[in-house]
Amino acid sequence: MTDNHAGREEAVAGGGLLHRRTLLIAGAASAGGLGAGLGAATIMRSPAAMREPGAPLSPYGTRASSSEVITRLLPDLPFAGSGSSRTPLERLEGTITPNGLHFERHHNGVPAIEPDTHELLIHGLVRQPLLFRYEDLLRYSRESRILFLECSGNSGTIAAPEPVQASAGKLNGLVSGAEWTGVRLSTLLGEAGVAPNARWVQAEGSDAAGMTRSIPLSICLDDAMIALFQNGEPLRPEQGFPMRLLLPGIEGNASVKWLRRLKLMTTPAFSREETSKYTDLRADGRAELFSLRMGVKSIILAPSFGFDLAGPGVREISGLAWSGRGRIRRVDVSADGGASWAQATLGEPVLPKALTRFRLPWRWDGGAATLMSRAVDETGAVQPRRAEWIAHYAGGQGYHSNAVQSWRVNPQGKVSHVYA
Ligand SMILES: Nc1nc2c(c(=O)[nH]1)N[C@H]1C(S)=C(S)[C@@H](COP(=O)(O)O)O[C@H]1N2
Ligand SMILES: [Mo]
């Protein structure tokens, strides 16, 4: 038994799922593939690009002129102030979202903030209140972490009575992955001196929404960060320039952008964003308040809605998985609507609270197939099936939607969103 499944296909579950170590070699096995019929002369002739110097240096790179322009997915009727744009997940590869394609969620637009005049105040139950200018924070030692950021309302349409027919990004693009660099919040809180009776920290943004969220002190003293850079560059205005709170694994709403104030308190403030909004009413009539941690989740991006299959054959199923509790342990994929499952390969390194890419080869025989993915995280938490997720909540739940999603491929290769 070799470890490498190159050259042979081992079906490991129904519907044509192949062992995860099956090597996909496009075209080589099919008729008219690589090499056949090409004369040496054809191969040796140097292309035009080799016969003259290329374009000069440029101060800021651009896309390849022939490549498709990938943009954020904007709502059909964008209105000023509150709204969101989504990351076109199905058009991207790997796990890092380019800065210009990071999803946006603003409650009252993007404020124009001059870093020279912006200040961050830490006050309340502290030994000494402190005021930090942007340039003060730039002098602190920094750390970088690759993390996902997901809006609590992401994938909320999974609760709709009929499956919404839209692309994976339209349905799930309120999540992005980036390398964030900044200052550990615990360092700044340590300087201010946390009073023994402090339990909560209220964060406030300096946008016209005056967004405030109360966050348990334990999270602020753990891995919370004041982010100053995103994927190597200063934060984009849309992501909170000059500084934002970044809470790994926590619902996006609490990562307050354009951060101006942190107040230490004994209790939460019970602001609008943590009472009338971002509270989850359960089927048993009780409400989950401060349900901050994002659940274990995965979505299939290839194949997905909008990318119909041209014909039968071997292809790769791929998608993203993440969990607010830590690392992804495994992702299982089904091609027969959940009757059987096969384990996918996880892209290394698998980082805690970050997007993880999964892949699995699949031979589509041209029949109807229902594709699903189900993630398990390192705490053993399993992504719930849709019925299970729906049953947990009272009607109308749109937050913390981490239910398994399904794509149906019909015999014509058309991909649609289904409930299975
Ligand atoms: N000050 C402020 N912070 C904010 C928001 C906002 O409107 N104002 N939106 C929140 C919500 S709901 C989410 S999901 C994330 C989105 O971050 P992003 O726009 O960088 O993707 O920011 C959060 N922080
Ligand atoms: Mo959000």
CSV table of C-alpha atoms in Angstrom, one decimal, residues 123-379:
chain,number,residue,atom,x,y,z
A,123,HIS,CA,-10.4,54.7,31.1
A,124,GLY,CA,-13.0,53.5,33.6
A,125,LEU,CA,-11.8,51.0,36.2
A,126,VAL,CA,-8.1,51.5,35.7
A,127,ARG,CA,-5.3,52.8,37.9
A,128,GLN,CA,-4.6,55.6,35.4
A,129,PRO,CA,-6.5,56.6,32.3
A,130,LEU,CA,-4.3,56.6,29.2
A,131,LEU,CA,-4.5,58.4,25.9
A,132,PHE,CA,-2.7,56.9,22.9
A,133,ARG,CA,-2.0,58.7,19.6
A,134,TYR,CA,-1.6,56.7,16.5
A,135,GLU,CA,2.2,57.4,16.5
A,136,ASP,CA,2.4,56.3,20.1
A,137,LEU,CA,1.0,52.9,19.1
A,138,LEU,CA,3.4,52.6,16.2
A,139,ARG,CA,6.2,52.6,18.8
A,140,TYR,CA,5.0,49.5,20.6
A,141,SER,CA,6.3,46.1,19.7
A,142,ARG,CA,3.9,44.4,17.3
A,143,GLU,CA,2.6,40.9,16.6
A,144,SER,CA,1.1,39.5,13.4
A,145,ARG,CA,-1.6,36.8,13.2
A,146,ILE,CA,-3.5,35.3,10.3
A,147,LEU,CA,-7.1,35.3,11.3
A,148,PHE,CA,-10.6,35.1,9.9
A,149,LEU,CA,-13.1,37.9,10.5
A,150,GLU,CA,-16.8,36.9,10.1
A,151,CYS,CA,-19.9,39.0,10.5
A,152,SER,CA,-22.4,37.3,12.8
A,153,GLY,CA,-25.0,37.8,10.1
A,154,ASN,CA,-23.0,35.8,7.5
A,155,SER,CA,-24.9,33.0,5.7
A,156,GLY,CA,-28.1,34.2,7.4
A,157,THR,CA,-30.2,33.3,4.4
A,158,ILE,CA,-29.8,29.6,5.2
A,159,ALA,CA,-32.9,30.2,7.4
A,160,ALA,CA,-35.0,31.2,4.4
A,161,PRO,CA,-37.8,28.8,3.6
A,162,GLU,CA,-36.5,28.2,0.1
A,163,PRO,CA,-32.7,28.0,-0.8
A,164,VAL,CA,-31.6,31.4,-2.2
A,165,GLN,CA,-30.0,30.9,-5.6
A,166,ALA,CA,-26.9,33.0,-5.4
A,167,SER,CA,-23.1,32.6,-5.6
A,168,ALA,CA,-21.1,31.3,-2.6
A,169,GLY,CA,-19.8,34.8,-2.0
A,170,LYS,CA,-23.3,36.4,-2.1
A,171,LEU,CA,-24.4,33.8,0.4
A,172,ASN,CA,-21.3,33.6,2.6
A,173,GLY,CA,-19.0,36.5,1.7
A,174,LEU,CA,-19.2,38.3,5.0
A,175,VAL,CA,-16.1,36.4,6.0
A,176,SER,CA,-12.5,37.2,5.0
A,177,GLY,CA,-9.0,36.1,6.0
A,178,ALA,CA,-6.0,38.4,6.6
A,179,GLU,CA,-2.8,38.8,8.3
A,180,TRP,CA,-3.4,41.4,11.0
A,181,THR,CA,-0.5,43.2,12.7
A,182,GLY,CA,-0.8,45.4,15.8
A,183,VAL,CA,-0.3,45.7,19.5
A,184,ARG,CA,-1.6,43.2,22.0
A,185,LEU,CA,-4.4,44.8,23.9
A,186,SER,CA,-3.3,43.2,27.2
A,187,THR,CA,-0.1,45.3,26.9
A,188,LEU,CA,-2.0,48.6,26.9
A,189,LEU,CA,-4.4,47.4,29.6
A,190,GLY,CA,-1.5,46.4,31.8
A,191,GLU,CA,-0.1,49.9,31.5
A,192,ALA,CA,-3.4,51.4,32.5
A,193,GLY,CA,-3.6,49.0,35.4
A,194,VAL,CA,-6.9,47.0,35.4
A,195,ALA,CA,-8.8,47.4,38.7
A,196,PRO,CA,-9.6,44.1,40.5
A,197,ASN,CA,-13.4,44.6,40.0
A,198,ALA,CA,-13.3,45.2,36.3
A,199,ARG,CA,-15.0,42.5,34.2
A,200,TRP,CA,-16.0,44.1,30.9
A,201,VAL,CA,-14.6,46.5,28.4
A,202,GLN,CA,-16.8,48.7,26.3
A,203,ALA,CA,-15.3,49.6,22.9
A,204,GLU,CA,-16.4,52.6,21.0
A,205,GLY,CA,-15.7,53.6,17.3
A,206,SER,CA,-15.4,57.1,16.0
A,207,ASP,CA,-17.9,56.7,13.2
A,208,ALA,CA,-21.3,58.3,12.8
A,209,ALA,CA,-22.8,55.1,14.1
A,210,GLY,CA,-20.9,55.5,17.4
A,211,MET,CA,-20.7,51.7,17.4
A,212,THR,CA,-20.2,50.4,20.9
A,213,ARG,CA,-19.8,46.8,22.1
A,214,SER,CA,-19.2,45.3,25.5
A,215,ILE,CA,-16.5,42.6,25.6
A,216,PRO,CA,-15.6,40.3,28.5
A,217,LEU,CA,-12.3,41.4,30.0
A,218,SER,CA,-11.1,37.8,29.7
A,219,ILE,CA,-11.1,38.1,25.9
A,220,CYS,CA,-9.4,41.5,26.0
A,221,LEU,CA,-6.6,40.1,28.2
A,222,ASP,CA,-6.3,36.9,26.0
A,223,ASP,CA,-5.5,37.4,22.3
A,224,ALA,CA,-7.3,40.7,21.5
A,225,MET,CA,-5.2,43.1,19.4
A,226,ILE,CA,-5.3,46.7,18.4
A,227,ALA,CA,-4.8,46.2,14.7
A,228,LEU,CA,-2.8,48.8,12.7
A,229,PHE,CA,-1.9,46.8,9.6
A,230,GLN,CA,-3.7,44.4,7.3
A,231,ASN,CA,-1.7,42.1,4.9
A,232,GLY,CA,1.4,44.2,5.3
A,233,GLU,CA,-0.2,47.6,4.6
A,234,PRO,CA,-1.7,50.1,7.0
A,235,LEU,CA,-5.4,49.3,7.6
A,236,ARG,CA,-7.7,50.4,4.8
A,237,PRO,CA,-10.3,53.1,5.8
A,238,GLU,CA,-13.0,50.5,5.2
A,239,GLN,CA,-11.4,48.2,7.8
A,240,GLY,CA,-11.0,50.9,10.5
A,241,PHE,CA,-7.9,53.0,9.7
A,242,PRO,CA,-6.1,54.2,11.7
A,243,MET,CA,-6.8,51.5,14.3
A,244,ARG,CA,-9.4,48.8,15.1
A,245,LEU,CA,-10.1,46.2,17.7
A,246,LEU,CA,-9.4,42.7,16.4
A,247,LEU,CA,-10.9,39.9,18.4
A,248,PRO,CA,-9.8,36.5,17.1
A,249,GLY,CA,-12.6,34.0,16.6
A,250,ILE,CA,-15.3,36.5,17.8
A,251,GLU,CA,-18.3,37.8,15.8
A,252,GLY,CA,-17.1,40.6,13.5
A,253,ASN,CA,-19.4,43.2,15.1
A,254,ALA,CA,-17.3,43.3,18.3
A,255,SER,CA,-14.1,44.1,16.4
A,256,VAL,CA,-14.9,47.8,16.6
A,257,LYS,CA,-13.3,49.8,13.8
A,258,TRP,CA,-12.0,53.4,14.0
A,259,LEU,CA,-11.5,52.6,17.7
A,260,ARG,CA,-11.4,55.7,20.0
A,261,ARG,CA,-12.3,54.5,23.5
A,262,LEU,CA,-12.1,51.5,25.8
A,263,LYS,CA,-13.9,51.8,29.1
A,264,LEU,CA,-13.4,49.2,31.8
A,265,MET,CA,-16.6,48.4,33.7
A,266,THR,CA,-18.1,45.9,36.2
A,267,THR,CA,-21.0,44.9,33.9
A,268,PRO,CA,-21.8,45.1,30.1
A,269,ALA,CA,-23.3,48.4,28.9
A,270,PHE,CA,-26.2,46.6,27.2
A,271,SER,CA,-26.0,48.8,24.2
A,272,ARG,CA,-28.2,48.4,21.1
A,273,GLU,CA,-25.7,46.2,19.4
A,274,GLU,CA,-25.9,43.6,22.2
A,275,THR,CA,-29.5,43.6,23.0
A,276,SER,CA,-31.9,44.4,20.2
A,277,LYS,CA,-29.2,43.2,17.7
A,278,TYR,CA,-26.7,40.4,18.0
A,279,THR,CA,-28.8,38.5,20.5
A,280,ASP,CA,-30.1,35.0,19.5
A,281,LEU,CA,-33.5,34.0,20.5
A,282,ARG,CA,-33.7,30.2,21.0
A,283,ALA,CA,-36.5,27.8,20.3
A,284,ASP,CA,-37.0,27.4,24.1
A,285,GLY,CA,-37.8,31.1,24.5
A,286,ARG,CA,-34.6,32.0,26.1
A,287,ALA,CA,-32.1,34.4,24.5
A,288,GLU,CA,-28.4,34.0,24.1
A,289,LEU,CA,-26.7,37.3,24.9
A,290,PHE,CA,-23.1,37.9,24.2
A,291,SER,CA,-22.9,34.8,22.0
A,292,LEU,CA,-19.6,36.1,20.8
A,293,ARG,CA,-17.6,33.1,19.6
A,294,MET,CA,-18.1,32.0,16.0
A,295,GLY,CA,-19.0,28.3,15.4
A,296,VAL,CA,-17.2,25.7,13.4
A,297,LYS,CA,-18.1,26.1,9.7
A,298,SER,CA,-17.2,25.2,6.1
A,299,ILE,CA,-18.4,26.0,2.7
A,300,ILE,CA,-17.7,24.5,-0.7
A,301,LEU,CA,-16.5,27.0,-3.3
A,302,ALA,CA,-15.7,24.7,-6.2
A,303,PRO,CA,-18.0,23.6,-7.6
A,304,SER,CA,-20.6,26.2,-6.6
A,305,PHE,CA,-23.5,28.3,-7.9
A,306,GLY,CA,-22.5,30.1,-11.1
A,307,PHE,CA,-19.8,27.5,-12.1
A,308,ASP,CA,-21.6,24.8,-14.0
A,309,LEU,CA,-19.7,21.7,-14.9
A,310,ALA,CA,-18.8,21.3,-18.5
A,311,GLY,CA,-18.9,17.5,-18.5
A,312,PRO,CA,-18.2,14.3,-16.5
A,313,GLY,CA,-14.6,13.6,-15.3
A,314,VAL,CA,-12.3,14.1,-12.4
A,315,ARG,CA,-12.1,17.5,-10.7
A,316,GLU,CA,-11.3,18.9,-7.4
A,317,ILE,CA,-13.9,19.9,-4.8
A,318,SER,CA,-12.5,22.8,-2.7
A,319,GLY,CA,-13.6,25.2,-0.1
A,320,LEU,CA,-12.9,27.0,3.2
A,321,ALA,CA,-13.3,26.0,6.8
A,322,TRP,CA,-12.8,27.9,10.1
A,323,SER,CA,-13.8,27.9,13.7
A,324,GLY,CA,-13.7,30.6,16.4
A,325,ARG,CA,-12.6,28.1,19.0
A,326,GLY,CA,-9.3,27.2,17.4
A,327,ARG,CA,-7.9,25.0,14.6
A,328,ILE,CA,-9.9,22.9,12.1
A,329,ARG,CA,-9.3,19.2,12.8
A,330,ARG,CA,-11.0,17.7,9.8
A,331,VAL,CA,-13.4,18.4,7.0
A,332,ASP,CA,-15.6,15.7,5.5
A,333,VAL,CA,-17.2,15.9,2.1
A,334,SER,CA,-20.2,14.2,0.7
A,335,ALA,CA,-21.3,13.8,-2.9
A,336,ASP,CA,-24.5,11.9,-2.1
A,337,GLY,CA,-26.4,14.3,0.1
A,338,GLY,CA,-24.9,13.2,3.3
A,339,ALA,CA,-25.3,9.4,2.9
A,340,SER,CA,-21.5,8.9,2.9
A,341,TRP,CA,-18.6,11.1,3.7
A,342,ALA,CA,-14.8,11.2,2.8
A,343,GLN,CA,-12.1,13.1,4.5
A,344,ALA,CA,-10.6,16.1,2.6
A,345,THR,CA,-7.0,17.3,2.7
A,346,LEU,CA,-6.4,20.4,4.7
A,347,GLY,CA,-4.0,23.0,3.4
A,348,GLU,CA,-1.0,23.6,5.7
A,349,PRO,CA,-0.4,25.3,7.9
A,350,VAL,CA,-3.7,24.8,9.7
A,351,LEU,CA,-3.8,27.9,12.0
A,352,PRO,CA,-6.2,28.6,14.9
A,353,LYS,CA,-9.1,31.0,14.2
A,354,ALA,CA,-8.0,31.3,10.6
A,355,LEU,CA,-9.4,30.2,7.2
A,356,THR,CA,-8.3,26.7,6.2
A,357,ARG,CA,-8.5,25.5,2.6
A,358,PHE,CA,-9.8,21.9,2.0
A,359,ARG,CA,-9.6,19.9,-1.1
A,360,LEU,CA,-10.8,16.5,-2.3
A,361,PRO,CA,-10.8,14.8,-5.8
A,362,TRP,CA,-14.1,13.8,-7.2
A,363,ARG,CA,-15.1,11.8,-10.3
A,364,TRP,CA,-18.4,13.2,-11.6
A,365,ASP,CA,-20.1,10.4,-13.6
A,366,GLY,CA,-22.6,12.8,-15.1
A,367,GLY,CA,-25.5,11.8,-12.7
A,368,ALA,CA,-27.2,14.1,-10.2
A,369,ALA,CA,-25.0,14.7,-7.1
A,370,THR,CA,-25.5,16.7,-3.9
A,371,LEU,CA,-22.2,18.1,-2.5
A,372,MET,CA,-21.8,19.0,1.2
A,373,SER,CA,-19.0,19.7,3.6
A,374,ARG,CA,-18.9,19.3,7.3
A,375,ALA,CA,-16.1,20.7,9.5
A,376,VAL,CA,-14.9,19.5,12.9
A,377,ASP,CA,-12.7,21.8,15.1
A,378,GLU,CA,-9.9,20.9,17.6
A,379,THR,CA,-12.4,21.1,20.5
